């Protein structure tokens, strides 16, 4: 299951990269940036330090308004067309991407599991809603919100039973000692004396 994040470097990049540290080496992050307008490449690299994901920095081919936006949508279209990503997320708070993403979803829905516009990498992951829960009630509410009332409550109750059950006792491991000197030889048969 391949996930690709296409990050708009012109639009709240610090917020957009929130959650990058939770990605695995199976994930790819493409950061689109303008050399003269946005953050310096060294600062972008510092924001991405500590992630296991494959991070690629793509400098804008041409400057100007919306140049990054068009480049991101072009890349997204190619990824969908080549079926190179099961999940692809445009990371930006710019709502201008919505029409292009809606068009991809309407015409090429069979080419991917999900393509969406999200404000941050963290908002694409299903785990953060659990991590934000400070107590049992918040966890229960978060599970219900994420999975619906029936499934969320069932999942919460299952987790509760697991965590409240006593830890199983570990059985001592039986250690077998090797024989010293290897196998014992049978004594040789003595010949009768005459």
Short mmCIF file of C-alpha atoms in Angstrom, two decimals:
data_model
loop_
_atom_site.label_atom_id
_atom_site.label_comp_id
_atom_site.label_asym_id
_atom_site.label_seq_id
_atom_site.Cartn_x
_atom_site.Cartn_y
_atom_site.Cartn_z
CA UNK A 1 0.00 0.00 0.00
CA UNK A 2 1.88 3.05 -1.26
CA UNK A 3 1.09 6.52 0.08
CA UNK A 4 2.37 9.72 -1.50
CA UNK A 5 2.08 13.18 0.03
CA UNK A 6 2.40 16.16 -2.34
CA UNK A 7 3.23 19.13 -0.12
CA UNK A 8 2.60 22.72 -1.19
CA UNK A 9 5.71 24.55 0.02
CA UNK A 10 4.07 27.94 -0.57
CA UNK A 11 1.21 27.33 1.84
CA UNK A 12 1.81 26.94 5.61
CA UNK A 13 4.58 24.39 5.15
CA UNK A 14 5.21 24.09 8.92
CA UNK A 15 1.61 23.06 9.54
CA UNK A 16 1.56 20.87 6.45
CA UNK A 17 4.55 18.82 7.56
CA UNK A 18 3.07 18.10 11.01
CA UNK A 19 3.04 14.33 11.37
CA UNK A 20 5.91 13.63 8.97
CA UNK A 21 7.75 11.91 11.83
CA UNK A 22 4.98 9.24 11.95
CA UNK A 23 5.57 8.08 8.37
CA UNK A 24 7.32 4.85 7.43
CA UNK A 25 9.84 3.96 4.76
CA UNK A 26 6.90 2.87 2.60
CA UNK A 27 5.73 6.49 2.29
CA UNK A 28 6.92 9.18 -0.12
CA UNK A 29 6.77 12.92 0.48
CA UNK A 30 7.19 15.29 -2.46
CA UNK A 31 7.81 18.86 -1.31
CA UNK A 32 7.25 21.47 -4.00
CA UNK A 33 8.97 24.79 -3.29
CA UNK A 34 10.04 28.04 -4.95
CA UNK A 35 13.65 28.95 -4.39
CA UNK A 36 13.12 32.71 -4.30
CA UNK A 37 9.74 32.85 -2.54
CA UNK A 38 9.50 30.11 0.10
CA UNK A 39 11.72 28.59 2.73
CA UNK A 40 15.32 27.76 1.87
CA UNK A 41 15.97 24.13 1.00
CA UNK A 42 18.14 23.72 4.13
CA UNK A 43 15.21 24.81 6.33
CA UNK A 44 12.86 22.40 4.54
CA UNK A 45 15.34 19.59 5.09
CA UNK A 46 15.53 20.47 8.79
CA UNK A 47 11.72 20.28 9.07
CA UNK A 48 11.84 16.79 7.56
CA UNK A 49 14.68 15.43 9.69
CA UNK A 50 13.71 12.37 11.69
CA UNK A 51 11.28 10.83 9.21
CA UNK A 52 11.70 7.37 7.74
CA UNK A 53 9.78 8.41 4.60
CA UNK A 54 11.43 8.99 1.25
CA UNK A 55 11.45 12.81 1.01
CA UNK A 56 12.06 14.48 -2.34
CA UNK A 57 12.41 18.23 -2.84
CA UNK A 58 11.06 19.51 -6.14
CA UNK A 59 11.98 23.06 -7.06
CA UNK A 60 9.42 24.98 -9.09
CA UNK A 61 10.24 24.96 -12.78
CA UNK A 62 8.90 28.47 -13.15
CA UNK A 63 8.15 31.20 -10.65
CA UNK A 64 4.92 33.09 -10.34
CA UNK A 65 1.51 32.83 -8.79
CA UNK A 66 0.02 29.32 -8.74
CA UNK A 67 3.06 27.76 -10.47
CA UNK A 68 3.50 25.28 -7.60
CA UNK A 69 -0.24 24.52 -7.61
CA UNK A 70 -0.19 23.58 -11.30
CA UNK A 71 2.96 21.52 -10.86
CA UNK A 72 1.40 19.58 -7.96
CA UNK A 73 -1.80 18.83 -9.89
CA UNK A 74 0.23 17.73 -12.91
CA UNK A 75 2.30 15.36 -10.74
CA UNK A 76 -0.84 14.04 -9.05
CA UNK A 77 -2.45 13.35 -12.43
CA UNK A 78 0.63 11.43 -13.59
CA UNK A 79 0.72 9.37 -10.37
CA UNK A 80 -2.95 8.48 -10.72
CA UNK A 81 -2.59 7.75 -14.44
CA UNK A 82 0.36 5.41 -13.83
CA UNK A 83 -1.34 3.87 -10.77
CA UNK A 84 1.78 4.55 -8.70
CA UNK A 85 -0.04 5.36 -5.46
CA UNK A 86 -2.86 3.71 -3.57
CA UNK A 87 -3.26 6.85 -1.47
CA UNK A 88 -2.27 10.34 -2.63
CA UNK A 89 -2.76 13.49 -0.60
CA UNK A 90 -2.22 17.10 -1.56
CA UNK A 91 -1.05 18.82 1.61
CA UNK A 92 -2.15 22.45 1.54
CA UNK A 93 -4.63 24.83 3.07
CA UNK A 94 -5.30 26.27 -0.38
CA UNK A 95 -8.84 25.23 -1.38
CA UNK A 96 -8.00 25.83 -5.06
CA UNK A 97 -6.97 22.17 -5.39
CA UNK A 98 -10.48 20.91 -4.63
CA UNK A 99 -11.85 21.13 -8.20
CA UNK A 100 -8.94 19.17 -9.68
CA UNK A 101 -9.14 16.51 -6.99
CA UNK A 102 -12.92 16.21 -7.45
CA UNK A 103 -12.34 15.69 -11.20
CA UNK A 104 -9.80 12.92 -10.53
CA UNK A 105 -12.18 11.23 -8.10
CA UNK A 106 -15.08 11.40 -10.57
CA UNK A 107 -13.20 10.13 -13.59
CA UNK A 108 -10.49 7.82 -12.21
CA UNK A 109 -11.93 6.44 -8.96
CA UNK A 110 -10.78 2.90 -9.80
CA UNK A 111 -7.13 3.93 -10.08
CA UNK A 112 -6.57 4.57 -6.36
CA UNK A 113 -7.96 3.99 -2.87
CA UNK A 114 -8.06 7.66 -1.89
CA UNK A 115 -7.01 11.02 -3.31
CA UNK A 116 -7.73 14.02 -1.12
CA UNK A 117 -6.78 17.54 -0.10
CA UNK A 118 -5.69 17.75 3.54
CA UNK A 119 -4.18 20.55 5.66
CA UNK A 120 -1.38 18.39 7.12
CA UNK A 121 0.24 14.98 6.86
CA UNK A 122 -1.09 14.16 10.32
CA UNK A 123 -4.67 14.71 9.16
CA UNK A 124 -4.20 11.91 6.57
CA UNK A 125 -3.26 9.33 9.16
CA UNK A 126 -5.83 7.38 11.13
CA UNK A 127 -3.63 7.14 14.21
CA UNK A 128 -3.58 10.79 15.42
CA UNK A 129 -7.17 10.75 16.68
CA UNK A 130 -6.10 8.08 19.16
CA UNK A 131 -2.93 9.89 20.16
CA UNK A 132 -4.87 13.09 20.96
CA UNK A 133 -7.10 11.25 23.43
CA UNK A 134 -6.15 12.17 27.00
CA UNK A 135 -8.48 9.76 28.81
CA UNK A 136 -10.82 6.81 28.27
CA UNK A 137 -13.87 8.92 27.45
CA UNK A 138 -12.00 10.92 24.82
CA UNK A 139 -10.71 7.67 23.30
CA UNK A 140 -14.22 6.23 23.19
CA UNK A 141 -15.57 9.43 21.59
CA UNK A 142 -12.73 9.46 19.04
CA UNK A 143 -13.36 5.83 18.07
CA UNK A 144 -17.09 6.50 17.68
CA UNK A 145 -16.36 9.56 15.53
CA UNK A 146 -13.90 7.63 13.35
CA UNK A 147 -15.80 4.32 12.99
CA UNK A 148 -19.42 5.12 13.83
CA UNK A 149 -21.39 4.33 16.97
CA UNK A 150 -21.67 0.53 16.72
CA UNK A 151 -18.13 -0.22 15.53
CA UNK A 152 -16.50 2.49 17.65
CA UNK A 153 -18.11 1.23 20.87
CA UNK A 154 -17.33 -2.39 20.00
CA UNK A 155 -13.69 -1.51 19.32
CA UNK A 156 -13.41 0.50 22.54
CA UNK A 157 -14.94 -2.34 24.62
CA UNK A 158 -12.60 -4.87 23.01
CA UNK A 159 -9.53 -2.74 23.77
CA UNK A 160 -10.78 -2.19 27.32
CA UNK A 161 -11.10 -5.96 27.91
CA UNK A 162 -7.60 -6.56 26.56
CA UNK A 163 -5.97 -3.89 28.70
CA UNK A 164 -7.88 -4.77 31.87
CA UNK A 165 -7.17 -8.49 31.63
CA UNK A 166 -4.37 -9.75 33.86
CA UNK A 167 -1.09 -10.37 32.12
CA UNK A 168 -0.60 -14.07 31.42
CA UNK A 169 2.04 -15.71 33.57
CA UNK A 170 5.16 -16.69 31.76
CA UNK A 171 5.97 -20.36 32.01
CA UNK A 172 9.55 -21.12 32.90
CA UNK A 173 11.52 -22.37 29.98
CA UNK A 174 12.84 -25.89 30.49
CA UNK A 175 16.55 -25.89 29.91
CA UNK A 176 18.15 -29.08 28.71
CA UNK A 177 21.81 -29.44 29.37
CA UNK A 178 24.05 -31.01 26.81
CA UNK A 179 25.95 -34.07 27.95
CA UNK A 180 29.57 -33.60 28.72
CA UNK A 181 31.91 -35.31 26.36
CA UNK A 182 29.21 -36.15 23.87
CA UNK A 183 27.72 -39.61 23.66
CA UNK A 184 28.94 -42.24 26.06
CA UNK A 185 30.41 -45.26 24.46
CA UNK A 186 29.36 -48.69 25.51
CA UNK A 187 32.22 -50.67 27.06
CA UNK A 188 33.83 -53.04 24.58
CA UNK A 189 32.99 -56.71 25.09
CA UNK A 190 35.81 -58.53 26.82
CA UNK A 191 37.16 -61.64 25.29
CA UNK A 192 37.06 -64.73 27.50
CA UNK A 193 40.35 -65.73 29.10
CA UNK A 194 41.80 -69.17 28.33
#
